[in-house]
Amino acid sequence: MEDSDAVPVHVAIIMDGNGRWAKQRGLPRTAGHKEGVKTVKRITKCAANAGVRYLTLYAFSTENWKRSREEVDFLFHLFVEAINGYIGELKENGVRLNFIGDFGPLPYFLKKAMEISKRETKNGKKMMLNIALNYGGRREIIQAVKEICKEKNSSKDINEEMLKQFLYTKDMPDPDMIVRTSGEKRLSNFLLYQSSYSELFFTDTLWPDFSEEEFLAILKEFSSRKRRFGKA
Ligand code: FPP
């Protein structure tokens, strides 16, 4: 991209359509998730090379527990396999791995892989890859409010910046843009507080088919949008 100022600092993506991708091919939903991991790797590399500093991917929501036990178990094992097999490449590309969400209910084997991969990649300086796992925007705000009640004596201390410090994303800038694949046009409880001024992009492409070319085209469109943040 010619104008490096126009590259979004923080890109967030709702990766949707793995199940439909598999169904179209007469495959089990799990095949779509496996293919989706390949897209994660392609887009992460592409984003880091384009100059994006934070990439947040919605991998598992607080609502995803409503899926079948088999699918949830499959996803957790897939995440571990993907994370473990990914550390070397992330280090090579200067990408630091981080996770946001309510980790309490996640299985121990997954939490262990998350902790190790975070530690292993902590020196990555090019980009932070932030994976949202058991993430829910409402849950995030509720836990922030609970912590504020415990720590602060007066409501006078509460303001926008202060509340931000109690969110999972406390040290990150708000997402400049949010992309959702697969044709659905909603945020589904993703980054509710942080997305106030995010530019939204929707594409019909299913996540396993989402390419670097399409991602770069969306970054280009972002650079041409006028962001006014409420100003005239
Ligand atoms: C949405 O498709 C996708 C998910 C719930 C899981 C996404 C996770 C990955 C692609 C792997 C993440 C990788 C790492 C490294 C942690 P869907 O099942 O909702 O699709 P559908 O709407 O077509 O049914």
GROMACS .gro file of C-alpha atoms and ligand atoms in nm:
model
  256
    1MET     CA    1   0.000   0.000   0.000
    2GLU     CA    2   0.136   0.342  -0.092
    3ASP     CA    3   0.019   0.547   0.203
    4SER     CA    4   0.127   0.365   0.517
    5ASP     CA    5  -0.086   0.603   0.730
    6ALA     CA    6  -0.394   0.451   0.575
    7VAL     CA    7  -0.321   0.096   0.692
    8PRO     CA    8  -0.551   0.011   0.982
    9VAL     CA    9  -0.361  -0.041   1.307
   10HIS     CA   10  -0.611  -0.292   1.443
   11VAL     CA   11  -0.814  -0.528   1.224
   12ALA     CA   12  -1.074  -0.761   1.377
   13ILE     CA   13  -1.236  -1.047   1.187
   14ILE     CA   14  -1.547  -1.256   1.248
   15MET     CA   15  -1.447  -1.578   1.073
   16ASP     CA   16  -1.777  -1.722   0.957
   17GLY     CA   17  -1.888  -1.984   0.707
   18ASN     CA   18  -1.673  -2.289   0.783
   19GLY     CA   19  -1.979  -2.512   0.825
   20ARG     CA   20  -2.141  -2.394   0.501
   21TRP     CA   21  -1.815  -2.436   0.312
   22ALA     CA   22  -1.805  -2.801   0.422
   23LYS     CA   23  -2.175  -2.859   0.353
   24GLN     CA   24  -2.136  -2.730  -0.004
   25ARG     CA   25  -1.879  -3.005  -0.056
   26GLY     CA   26  -2.074  -3.281   0.118
   27LEU     CA   27  -1.814  -3.285   0.398
   28PRO     CA   28  -1.859  -3.284   0.777
   29ARG     CA   29  -1.853  -2.938   0.944
   30THR     CA   30  -1.520  -3.031   1.101
   31ALA     CA   31  -1.358  -3.031   0.754
   32GLY     CA   32  -1.461  -2.665   0.720
   33HIS     CA   33  -1.297  -2.576   1.051
   34LYS     CA   34  -0.975  -2.752   0.946
   35GLU     CA   35  -0.972  -2.555   0.623
   36GLY     CA   36  -1.043  -2.240   0.825
   37VAL     CA   37  -0.716  -2.283   1.013
   38LYS     CA   38  -0.529  -2.256   0.680
   39THR     CA   39  -0.705  -1.925   0.614
   40VAL     CA   40  -0.600  -1.801   0.961
   41LYS     CA   41  -0.236  -1.866   0.871
   42ARG     CA   42  -0.261  -1.701   0.527
   43ILE     CA   43  -0.440  -1.390   0.651
   44THR     CA   44  -0.215  -1.350   0.954
   45LYS     CA   45   0.096  -1.347   0.737
   46CYS     CA   46  -0.065  -1.112   0.487
   47ALA     CA   47  -0.182  -0.870   0.760
   48ALA     CA   48   0.162  -0.860   0.924
   49ASN     CA   49   0.328  -0.789   0.587
   50ALA     CA   50   0.074  -0.516   0.509
   51GLY     CA   51   0.169  -0.331   0.829
   52VAL     CA   52  -0.130  -0.417   1.048
   53ARG     CA   53  -0.020  -0.411   1.415
   54TYR     CA   54  -0.308  -0.598   1.581
   55LEU     CA   55  -0.520  -0.873   1.426
   56THR     CA   56  -0.806  -1.000   1.640
   57LEU     CA   57  -0.985  -1.318   1.528
   58TYR     CA   58  -1.314  -1.444   1.674
   59ALA     CA   59  -1.253  -1.817   1.713
   60PHE     CA   60  -1.506  -1.920   1.981
   61SER     CA   61  -1.785  -1.715   2.136
   62THR     CA   62  -1.959  -1.753   2.470
   63GLU     CA   63  -2.260  -1.869   2.263
   64ASN     CA   64  -2.069  -2.139   2.073
   65TRP     CA   65  -2.116  -2.382   2.366
   66LYS     CA   66  -2.467  -2.433   2.223
   67ARG     CA   67  -2.315  -2.639   1.939
   68SER     CA   68  -2.301  -3.019   1.969
   69ARG     CA   69  -2.063  -3.162   2.228
   70GLU     CA   70  -1.872  -3.332   1.943
   71GLU     CA   71  -1.820  -3.007   1.753
   72VAL     CA   72  -1.711  -2.814   2.063
   73ASP     CA   73  -1.464  -3.091   2.155
   74PHE     CA   74  -1.336  -3.102   1.800
   75LEU     CA   75  -1.282  -2.725   1.797
   76PHE     CA   76  -1.087  -2.727   2.125
   77HIS     CA   77  -0.858  -3.003   2.000
   78LEU     CA   78  -0.820  -2.826   1.666
   79PHE     CA   79  -0.722  -2.503   1.843
   80VAL     CA   80  -0.450  -2.686   2.037
   81GLU     CA   81  -0.320  -2.858   1.724
   82ALA     CA   82  -0.329  -2.529   1.531
   83ILE     CA   83  -0.158  -2.331   1.808
   84ASN     CA   84   0.115  -2.591   1.871
   85GLY     CA   85   0.193  -2.631   1.504
   86TYR     CA   86   0.197  -2.258   1.450
   87ILE     CA   87   0.447  -2.128   1.707
   88GLY     CA   88   0.753  -2.166   1.479
   89GLU     CA   89   0.592  -1.977   1.191
   90LEU     CA   90   0.467  -1.701   1.421
   91LYS     CA   91   0.816  -1.652   1.563
   92GLU     CA   92   0.966  -1.643   1.213
   93ASN     CA   93   0.716  -1.377   1.111
   94GLY     CA   94   0.762  -1.167   1.426
   95VAL     CA   95   0.404  -1.228   1.540
   96ARG     CA   96   0.315  -1.233   1.908
   97LEU     CA   97   0.021  -1.450   2.007
   98ASN     CA   98  -0.233  -1.334   2.263
   99PHE     CA   99  -0.579  -1.448   2.371
  100ILE     CA  100  -0.887  -1.262   2.493
  101GLY     CA  101  -1.196  -1.405   2.657
  102ASP     CA  102  -1.321  -1.583   2.967
  103PHE     CA  103  -1.073  -1.870   2.989
  104GLY     CA  104  -1.213  -2.023   3.309
  105PRO     CA  105  -1.451  -2.274   3.142
  106LEU     CA  106  -1.197  -2.381   2.874
  107PRO     CA  107  -1.036  -2.725   2.914
  108TYR     CA  108  -0.699  -2.743   3.087
  109PHE     CA  109  -0.516  -2.882   2.781
  110LEU     CA  110  -0.622  -2.578   2.579
  111LYS     CA  111  -0.532  -2.329   2.851
  112LYS     CA  112  -0.189  -2.491   2.877
  113ALA     CA  113  -0.128  -2.457   2.499
  114MET     CA  114  -0.244  -2.093   2.515
  115GLU     CA  115  -0.005  -2.015   2.800
  116ILE     CA  116   0.294  -2.184   2.635
  117SER     CA  117   0.236  -2.027   2.293
  118LYS     CA  118   0.198  -1.683   2.448
  119ARG     CA  119   0.526  -1.723   2.631
  120GLU     CA  120   0.707  -1.867   2.329
  121THR     CA  121   0.603  -1.582   2.097
  122LYS     CA  122   0.630  -1.294   2.344
  123ASN     CA  123   0.921  -1.128   2.160
  124GLY     CA  124   0.729  -1.086   1.832
  125LYS     CA  125   0.739  -0.717   1.743
  126LYS     CA  126   0.571  -0.697   1.404
  127MET     CA  127   0.212  -0.775   1.493
  128MET     CA  128  -0.003  -0.912   1.774
  129LEU     CA  129  -0.237  -1.196   1.678
  130ASN     CA  130  -0.517  -1.184   1.926
  131ILE     CA  131  -0.744  -1.490   1.935
  132ALA     CA  132  -1.085  -1.445   2.098
  133LEU     CA  133  -1.165  -1.770   2.280
  134ASN     CA  134  -1.482  -1.806   2.484
  135TYR     CA  135  -1.523  -1.437   2.416
  136GLY     CA  136  -1.846  -1.241   2.461
  137GLY     CA  137  -1.869  -0.862   2.450
  138ARG     CA  138  -2.142  -0.849   2.713
  139ARG     CA  139  -1.954  -1.084   2.944
  140GLU     CA  140  -1.642  -0.869   2.903
  141ILE     CA  141  -1.831  -0.554   3.003
  142ILE     CA  142  -1.997  -0.728   3.299
  143GLN     CA  143  -1.665  -0.855   3.435
  144ALA     CA  144  -1.520  -0.503   3.391
  145VAL     CA  145  -1.810  -0.353   3.590
  146LYS     CA  146  -1.764  -0.614   3.865
  147GLU     CA  147  -1.393  -0.538   3.896
  148ILE     CA  148  -1.456  -0.164   3.898
  149CYS     CA  149  -1.708  -0.208   4.183
  150LYS     CA  150  -1.449  -0.403   4.382
  151GLU     CA  151  -1.164  -0.158   4.321
  152LYS     CA  152  -1.321   0.188   4.317
  153ASN     CA  153  -1.498   0.365   4.597
  154SER     CA  154  -1.667   0.637   4.396
  155SER     CA  155  -1.854   0.655   4.067
  156LYS     CA  156  -1.671   0.985   4.004
  157ASP     CA  157  -1.366   0.781   3.892
  158ILE     CA  158  -1.559   0.612   3.612
  159ASN     CA  159  -1.505   0.739   3.259
  160GLU     CA  160  -1.457   0.590   2.911
  161GLU     CA  161  -1.080   0.557   2.928
  162MET     CA  162  -1.092   0.410   3.275
  163LEU     CA  163  -1.350   0.147   3.177
  164LYS     CA  164  -1.133   0.050   2.881
  165GLN     CA  165  -0.856  -0.042   3.123
  166PHE     CA  166  -1.079  -0.317   3.265
  167LEU     CA  167  -1.152  -0.481   2.931
  168TYR     CA  168  -0.958  -0.782   2.793
  169THR     CA  169  -0.818  -0.548   2.527
  170LYS     CA  170  -0.687  -0.294   2.778
  171ASP     CA  171  -0.349  -0.230   2.618
  172MET     CA  172  -0.472  -0.230   2.258
  173PRO     CA  173  -0.617   0.042   2.039
  174ASP     CA  174  -0.982  -0.004   1.937
  175PRO     CA  175  -1.030  -0.194   1.610
  176ASP     CA  176  -1.021   0.042   1.311
  177MET     CA  177  -1.218  -0.209   1.109
  178ILE     CA  178  -1.419  -0.525   1.157
  179VAL     CA  179  -1.464  -0.775   0.875
  180ARG     CA  180  -1.727  -1.050   0.873
  181THR     CA  181  -1.722  -1.325   0.615
  182SER     CA  182  -2.007  -1.549   0.485
  183GLY     CA  183  -2.272  -1.285   0.416
  184GLU     CA  184  -2.405  -1.242   0.772
  185LYS     CA  185  -2.433  -0.878   0.872
  186ARG     CA  186  -2.414  -0.852   1.249
  187LEU     CA  187  -2.152  -0.825   1.523
  188SER     CA  188  -2.267  -1.127   1.726
  189ASN     CA  189  -2.142  -0.999   2.063
  190PHE     CA  190  -1.793  -0.920   1.928
  191LEU     CA  191  -1.595  -0.626   2.073
  192LEU     CA  192  -1.913  -0.437   2.166
  193TYR     CA  193  -1.746  -0.155   2.361
  194GLN     CA  194  -1.442  -0.130   2.133
  195SER     CA  195  -1.630  -0.121   1.800
  196SER     CA  196  -1.801   0.219   1.850
  197TYR     CA  197  -1.612   0.378   1.561
  198SER     CA  198  -1.494   0.072   1.370
  199GLU     CA  199  -1.548   0.066   0.995
  200LEU     CA  200  -1.754  -0.242   0.909
  201PHE     CA  201  -1.694  -0.468   0.608
  202PHE     CA  202  -1.908  -0.763   0.503
  203THR     CA  203  -1.827  -1.015   0.234
  204ASP     CA  204  -2.022  -1.314   0.105
  205THR     CA  205  -1.702  -1.519   0.083
  206LEU     CA  206  -1.696  -1.814   0.325
  207TRP     CA  207  -1.400  -1.805   0.566
  208PRO     CA  208  -1.211  -2.103   0.413
  209ASP     CA  209  -1.224  -1.926   0.073
  210PHE     CA  210  -1.120  -1.583   0.206
  211SER     CA  211  -0.802  -1.492   0.017
  212GLU     CA  212  -0.511  -1.254   0.062
  213GLU     CA  213  -0.630  -1.066  -0.250
  214GLU     CA  214  -0.972  -1.003  -0.100
  215PHE     CA  215  -0.822  -0.902   0.233
  216LEU     CA  216  -0.589  -0.652   0.063
  217ALA     CA  217  -0.882  -0.515  -0.140
  218ILE     CA  218  -1.071  -0.455   0.187
  219LEU     CA  219  -0.767  -0.278   0.335
  220LYS     CA  220  -0.761  -0.059   0.025
  221GLU     CA  221  -1.129   0.024   0.062
  222PHE     CA  222  -1.064   0.110   0.427
  223SER     CA  223  -0.799   0.362   0.320
  224SER     CA  224  -1.055   0.542   0.104
  225ARG     CA  225  -1.323   0.571   0.374
  226LYS     CA  226  -1.352   0.901   0.558
  227ARG     CA  227  -1.358   0.844   0.933
  228ARG     CA  228  -1.515   1.138   1.109
  229PHE     CA  229  -1.553   1.010   1.465
  230GLY     CA  230  -1.866   1.221   1.509
  231LYS     CA  231  -1.715   1.539   1.365
  232ALA     CA  232  -1.891   1.733   1.086
  233FPP     C1  233  -1.740  -2.010   1.213
  233FPP     O1  234  -1.790  -2.095   1.114
  233FPP     C2  235  -1.610  -2.055   1.266
  233FPP     C3  236  -1.582  -2.102   1.393
  233FPP     C4  237  -1.681  -2.110   1.499
  233FPP     C5  238  -1.448  -2.150   1.431
  233FPP     C6  239  -1.337  -2.074   1.370
  233FPP     C7  240  -1.206  -2.124   1.408
  233FPP     C8  241  -1.103  -2.148   1.325
  233FPP     C9  242  -1.113  -2.126   1.181
  233FPP    C10  243  -0.969  -2.190   1.373
  233FPP    C11  244  -0.902  -2.089   1.462
  233FPP    C12  245  -0.756  -2.100   1.458
  233FPP    C13  246  -0.671  -2.083   1.562
  233FPP    C14  247  -0.526  -2.073   1.536
  233FPP    C15  248  -0.714  -2.077   1.703
  233FPP     P1  249  -1.931  -2.164   1.138
  233FPP     O2  250  -1.905  -2.300   1.193
  233FPP     O3  251  -2.017  -2.078   1.223
  233FPP     O4  252  -1.986  -2.171   0.992
  233FPP     P2  253  -2.139  -2.176   0.948
  233FPP     O5  254  -2.199  -2.044   0.991
  233FPP     O6  255  -2.130  -2.188   0.799
  233FPP     O7  256  -2.202  -2.294   1.015
   0.00000   0.00000   0.00000
